[in-house]
Short mmCIF file of C-alpha atoms and ligand atoms in Angstrom, two decimals:
data_model
loop_
_atom_site.label_atom_id
_atom_site.label_comp_id
_atom_site.label_asym_id
_atom_site.label_seq_id
_atom_site.Cartn_x
_atom_site.Cartn_y
_atom_site.Cartn_z
CA MET A 891 3.53 18.60 -11.06
CA THR A 892 2.49 21.13 -8.20
CA ASP A 893 5.11 22.07 -5.66
CA HIS A 894 5.51 19.40 -2.79
CA PHE A 895 7.28 17.17 -0.79
CA ILE A 896 6.97 13.72 0.41
CA ALA A 897 7.11 12.71 4.02
CA PRO A 898 6.71 9.60 6.38
CA GLU A 899 3.04 9.74 7.35
CA ARG A 900 2.77 11.39 10.77
CA ALA A 901 -0.08 11.26 13.40
CA GLU A 902 -1.67 14.48 12.84
CA CYS A 903 -2.21 13.55 9.20
CA ALA A 904 -4.88 11.02 10.32
CA ASP A 905 -8.10 12.84 9.95
CA ALA A 906 -6.86 14.39 6.47
CA ILE A 907 -6.00 11.18 5.42
CA GLU A 908 -9.37 9.40 6.43
CA THR A 909 -11.04 12.14 4.65
CA LEU A 910 -9.42 11.47 1.44
CA HIS A 911 -10.27 7.76 1.90
CA ALA A 912 -13.93 8.44 2.38
CA GLU A 913 -13.63 10.82 -1.06
CA ALA A 914 -11.81 8.28 -2.89
CA PHE A 915 -13.34 4.93 -1.88
CA GLY A 916 -16.62 5.61 -0.15
CA PRO A 917 -18.48 3.76 2.44
CA GLY A 918 -17.87 0.39 0.38
CA ARG A 919 -14.22 0.40 1.52
CA PHE A 920 -15.01 -1.03 4.56
CA THR A 921 -16.16 -4.64 2.97
CA ARG A 922 -13.06 -4.80 0.94
CA ALA A 923 -10.45 -7.73 1.53
CA ALA A 924 -7.55 -5.46 1.42
CA PHE A 925 -9.61 -3.26 4.15
CA ARG A 926 -10.34 -6.25 6.43
CA LEU A 927 -6.78 -7.56 6.35
CA ARG A 928 -5.70 -4.20 7.47
CA GLU A 929 -8.17 -4.24 10.37
CA GLN A 930 -6.01 -6.77 11.93
CA GLY A 931 -3.37 -4.72 12.78
CA PRO A 932 -1.87 -0.83 12.49
CA HIS A 933 -0.24 0.11 9.34
CA ASP A 934 3.47 1.04 9.38
CA PRO A 935 3.68 4.72 9.47
CA ALA A 936 7.76 4.65 8.94
CA LEU A 937 6.91 3.13 5.42
CA SER A 938 3.58 5.10 5.01
CA PHE A 939 3.85 8.22 3.06
CA VAL A 940 2.21 11.43 2.41
CA ALA A 941 2.36 13.75 -0.52
CA LEU A 942 2.05 17.47 0.82
CA SER A 943 2.16 20.83 -0.55
CA PRO A 944 4.58 23.57 1.03
CA GLY A 945 1.92 24.79 3.32
CA GLY A 946 1.14 21.62 4.74
CA ASP A 947 -2.15 20.44 2.52
CA LEU A 948 -2.21 16.52 2.05
CA LEU A 949 -2.18 16.02 -2.17
CA GLY A 950 -1.94 12.39 -1.91
CA SER A 951 -1.47 9.14 0.59
CA VAL A 952 -0.06 5.81 0.47
CA ARG A 953 0.08 3.22 3.51
CA MET A 954 1.78 -0.19 4.05
CA THR A 955 0.90 -2.97 6.28
CA PRO A 956 3.25 -5.68 7.43
CA VAL A 957 1.71 -8.79 6.37
CA VAL A 958 2.57 -12.35 6.53
CA THR A 959 1.92 -15.40 4.40
CA ALA A 960 0.80 -18.57 6.54
CA GLU A 961 1.86 -21.46 4.50
CA SER A 962 4.89 -20.01 3.14
CA GLY A 963 5.70 -17.98 6.03
CA ARG A 964 7.11 -15.16 3.82
CA HIS A 965 7.02 -11.57 5.21
CA GLY A 966 6.17 -8.33 3.34
CA HIS A 967 4.01 -5.16 3.02
CA LEU A 968 0.54 -5.19 2.18
CA LEU A 969 0.29 -1.24 -0.13
CA GLY A 970 -2.78 0.60 0.27
CA PRO A 971 -4.73 2.72 0.36
CA LEU A 972 -3.54 4.84 -2.35
CA ALA A 973 -5.47 7.83 -2.88
CA VAL A 974 -4.47 11.18 -4.48
CA ALA A 975 -6.77 14.35 -3.75
CA PRO A 976 -9.20 14.86 -6.76
CA LYS A 977 -7.96 18.28 -7.71
CA HIS A 978 -4.46 16.79 -7.79
CA LYS A 979 -4.65 13.92 -9.90
CA ASN A 980 -3.20 12.90 -12.91
CA GLN A 981 -0.04 14.93 -12.01
CA GLY A 982 1.96 11.74 -11.19
CA PHE A 983 1.52 11.72 -7.41
CA GLY A 984 -0.06 8.54 -7.05
CA ARG A 985 3.14 6.77 -9.11
CA ALA A 986 5.39 8.77 -7.12
CA LEU A 987 3.93 7.41 -3.96
CA VAL A 988 4.19 3.96 -4.86
CA ARG A 989 7.47 4.03 -6.06
CA HIS A 990 8.69 6.06 -2.83
CA ALA A 991 6.75 2.89 -0.41
CA VAL A 992 8.04 0.12 -2.76
CA GLU A 993 11.90 1.66 -2.36
CA ALA A 994 11.41 2.19 1.68
CA ALA A 995 10.04 -1.53 1.92
CA SER A 996 13.01 -2.70 -0.25
CA VAL A 997 15.69 -1.47 2.19
CA THR A 998 13.66 -3.13 5.04
CA PRO A 999 15.06 -6.02 6.63
CA ASP A 1000 13.40 -9.14 5.79
CA SER A 1001 10.37 -7.34 3.71
CA GLY A 1002 10.36 -9.59 0.57
CA PHE A 1003 7.23 -8.52 -1.53
CA VAL A 1004 4.68 -5.59 -1.70
CA LEU A 1005 1.09 -7.05 -2.29
CA LEU A 1006 -1.79 -4.91 -3.31
CA VAL A 1007 -5.31 -5.11 -4.61
CA GLY A 1008 -5.77 -2.71 -7.56
CA ASP A 1009 -5.59 -2.23 -11.30
CA ALA A 1010 -2.90 -3.99 -13.02
CA PRO A 1011 -2.68 -1.35 -16.10
CA TYR A 1012 -1.75 1.23 -13.35
CA TYR A 1013 0.81 -0.90 -11.21
CA ALA A 1014 2.12 -2.77 -13.97
CA PRO A 1015 4.81 -0.13 -14.83
CA LEU A 1016 5.64 0.23 -11.70
CA GLY A 1017 6.89 -3.12 -11.24
CA PHE A 1018 3.71 -5.49 -10.08
CA CYS A 1019 2.90 -8.29 -11.46
CA GLN A 1020 -0.53 -10.67 -10.87
CA VAL A 1021 0.07 -13.21 -8.10
CA PRO A 1022 -0.21 -16.64 -9.58
CA ALA A 1023 -3.99 -17.78 -9.32
CA GLY A 1024 -5.09 -19.51 -6.37
CA ARG A 1025 -2.01 -19.20 -4.21
CA LEU A 1026 -3.10 -16.40 -1.86
CA LEU A 1027 -6.09 -16.10 0.36
CA LEU A 1028 -7.20 -12.59 1.81
CA PRO A 1029 -9.84 -12.15 4.28
CA GLY A 1030 -12.43 -11.66 1.55
CA PRO A 1031 -13.06 -12.37 -2.02
CA VAL A 1032 -10.52 -10.62 -4.38
CA ASP A 1033 -10.46 -10.97 -8.28
CA PRO A 1034 -7.30 -12.83 -8.94
CA ARG A 1035 -6.49 -10.47 -11.86
CA ARG A 1036 -6.09 -7.49 -9.10
CA LEU A 1037 -4.40 -9.41 -6.84
CA LEU A 1038 -0.59 -8.02 -7.58
CA VAL A 1039 2.96 -8.49 -6.06
CA HIS A 1040 6.41 -6.53 -6.58
CA PRO A 1041 9.36 -8.86 -5.68
CA LEU A 1042 11.56 -6.78 -3.25
CA GLY A 1043 15.00 -8.55 -3.89
CA ASP A 1044 14.36 -11.90 -5.25
CA ASP A 1045 12.00 -12.33 -7.93
CA ALA A 1046 11.52 -16.35 -7.36
CA ILE A 1047 9.68 -15.18 -4.15
CA VAL A 1048 6.80 -14.50 -6.42
CA LYS A 1049 6.04 -18.36 -6.96
CA ALA A 1050 7.11 -19.45 -3.37
CA LEU A 1051 4.17 -17.44 -1.88
CA ALA A 1052 1.19 -19.34 -0.73
CA GLY A 1053 -1.51 -19.56 2.12
CA ILE A 1054 -3.58 -17.09 3.69
CA VAL A 1055 -2.12 -13.67 4.00
CA GLY A 1056 -2.57 -12.25 7.56
CA TYR A 1057 -1.11 -9.17 9.53
CA ASP A 1058 2.66 -9.50 10.65
CA HIS A 1059 2.66 -9.06 14.30
CA ARG A 1060 6.15 -9.80 14.77
CA PRO A 1061 7.64 -7.60 17.54
CA ALA A 1062 10.65 -6.29 14.90
CA VAL A 1063 7.89 -4.83 12.49
CA ARG A 1064 5.93 -3.48 15.47
CA ALA A 1065 8.98 -1.56 16.68
CA THR A 1066 9.02 0.43 13.56
CA LEU A 1067 5.94 2.41 14.95
CA GLY A 1068 6.64 5.73 16.42
CA CYS A 1069 9.32 6.40 14.00
CA ALA A 1070 7.74 8.92 12.14
CA GLY A 1071 7.62 11.57 14.61
C1 LIG B 1813 -5.77 5.66 -8.79
C2 LIG B 1813 -5.08 7.12 -8.28
C3 LIG B 1813 -4.31 6.82 -7.05
C4 LIG B 1813 -4.05 7.75 -9.38
O1 LIG B 1813 -3.39 8.65 -8.76
P1 LIG B 1813 -3.23 9.83 -9.62
O2 LIG B 1813 -1.95 10.52 -8.90
O3 LIG B 1813 -3.71 10.38 -10.09
O4 LIG B 1813 -2.05 8.90 -11.10
P2 LIG B 1813 -0.70 9.42 -11.56
O5 LIG B 1813 -0.56 10.93 -12.08
O6 LIG B 1813 0.26 8.65 -11.00
O7 LIG B 1813 -1.22 8.90 -12.81
C5 LIG B 1813 -1.78 8.76 -14.14
C6 LIG B 1813 -2.06 7.99 -15.08
O8 LIG B 1813 -2.27 6.59 -14.34
C7 LIG B 1813 -3.80 6.31 -14.94
N1 LIG B 1813 -4.51 5.95 -14.03
C8 LIG B 1813 -5.22 6.38 -13.31
N2 LIG B 1813 -5.89 5.15 -12.67
C9 LIG B 1813 -5.95 4.51 -13.33
C10 LIG B 1813 -6.58 3.14 -12.93
N3 LIG B 1813 -7.47 2.84 -12.16
N4 LIG B 1813 -6.05 2.29 -13.94
C11 LIG B 1813 -5.16 2.22 -15.01
N5 LIG B 1813 -4.63 3.82 -15.36
C12 LIG B 1813 -5.09 4.51 -14.35
C13 LIG B 1813 -4.10 7.87 -15.49
O9 LIG B 1813 -5.12 7.72 -16.61
C14 LIG B 1813 -2.76 8.53 -16.23
O10 LIG B 1813 -2.20 8.02 -17.39
P3 LIG B 1813 -1.48 8.63 -18.29
O11 LIG B 1813 -0.34 8.80 -17.59
O12 LIG B 1813 -1.39 7.64 -19.44
O13 LIG B 1813 -2.43 10.35 -18.60
C15 LIG B 1813 -6.03 8.37 -8.00
O14 LIG B 1813 -6.97 8.42 -9.21
C16 LIG B 1813 -7.11 7.84 -6.83
O15 LIG B 1813 -6.91 8.20 -5.89
N6 LIG B 1813 -7.93 7.11 -7.39
C17 LIG B 1813 -9.21 7.07 -6.35
C18 LIG B 1813 -8.96 6.14 -5.13
C19 LIG B 1813 -8.27 4.50 -6.25
O16 LIG B 1813 -8.62 4.30 -7.02
N7 LIG B 1813 -7.17 4.30 -5.95
C20 LIG B 1813 -6.25 2.93 -6.02
C21 LIG B 1813 -6.83 2.01 -5.56
S1 LIG B 1813 -6.20 0.64 -6.25
#
């Protein structure tokens, strides 16, 4: 693995991350259900991480957005986008960033799960399982096989999740903004 360090995302990373997302996902990213959920409010920079070279070049990025399920009132985080710079793929950066974000969320008070839309073969070894079909609704269509969740603490939360997933506007959650500086 290329020399690197993982750090909370800082404001000055925003342009490089946007370029990475454009490269990784193309213009189609704006129509995805997860993107539309993320449009409801800012990601949490304290739980969003970048992998950087010793010289400060961006190698990869993962973001986390606070979410809440309408029907069951469960608080958690939506993981994504996750992207690794093309020339640094397959060196473990993606997995390291996911592990870092999940670990950080697991010590965040009142975050019960990490949700994402992604490929199960990649995320299952990292502790993610499929959300029982039809239980959660995102603001757009999602292939149920790609709606994955990682319980934090109590595995029973997977069966308890229900309803529309929306941005978590609680002041306590929003108060984490600015911690990355
Ligand atoms: C997906 C992505 C984040 C993986 O990051 P990475 O640092 O290259 O991956 P890692 O080094 O952690 O893991 C590599 C392993 O995952 C596998 N892998 C990569 N993408 C995969 C996928 N979509 N589904 C299943 N396995 C995948 C690789 O084949 C490799 O397997 P191996 O260890 O058996 O050789 C990166 O390829 C990327 O940025 N892709 C474009 C954006 C994207 O698709 N993001 C994920 C959205 S869900």
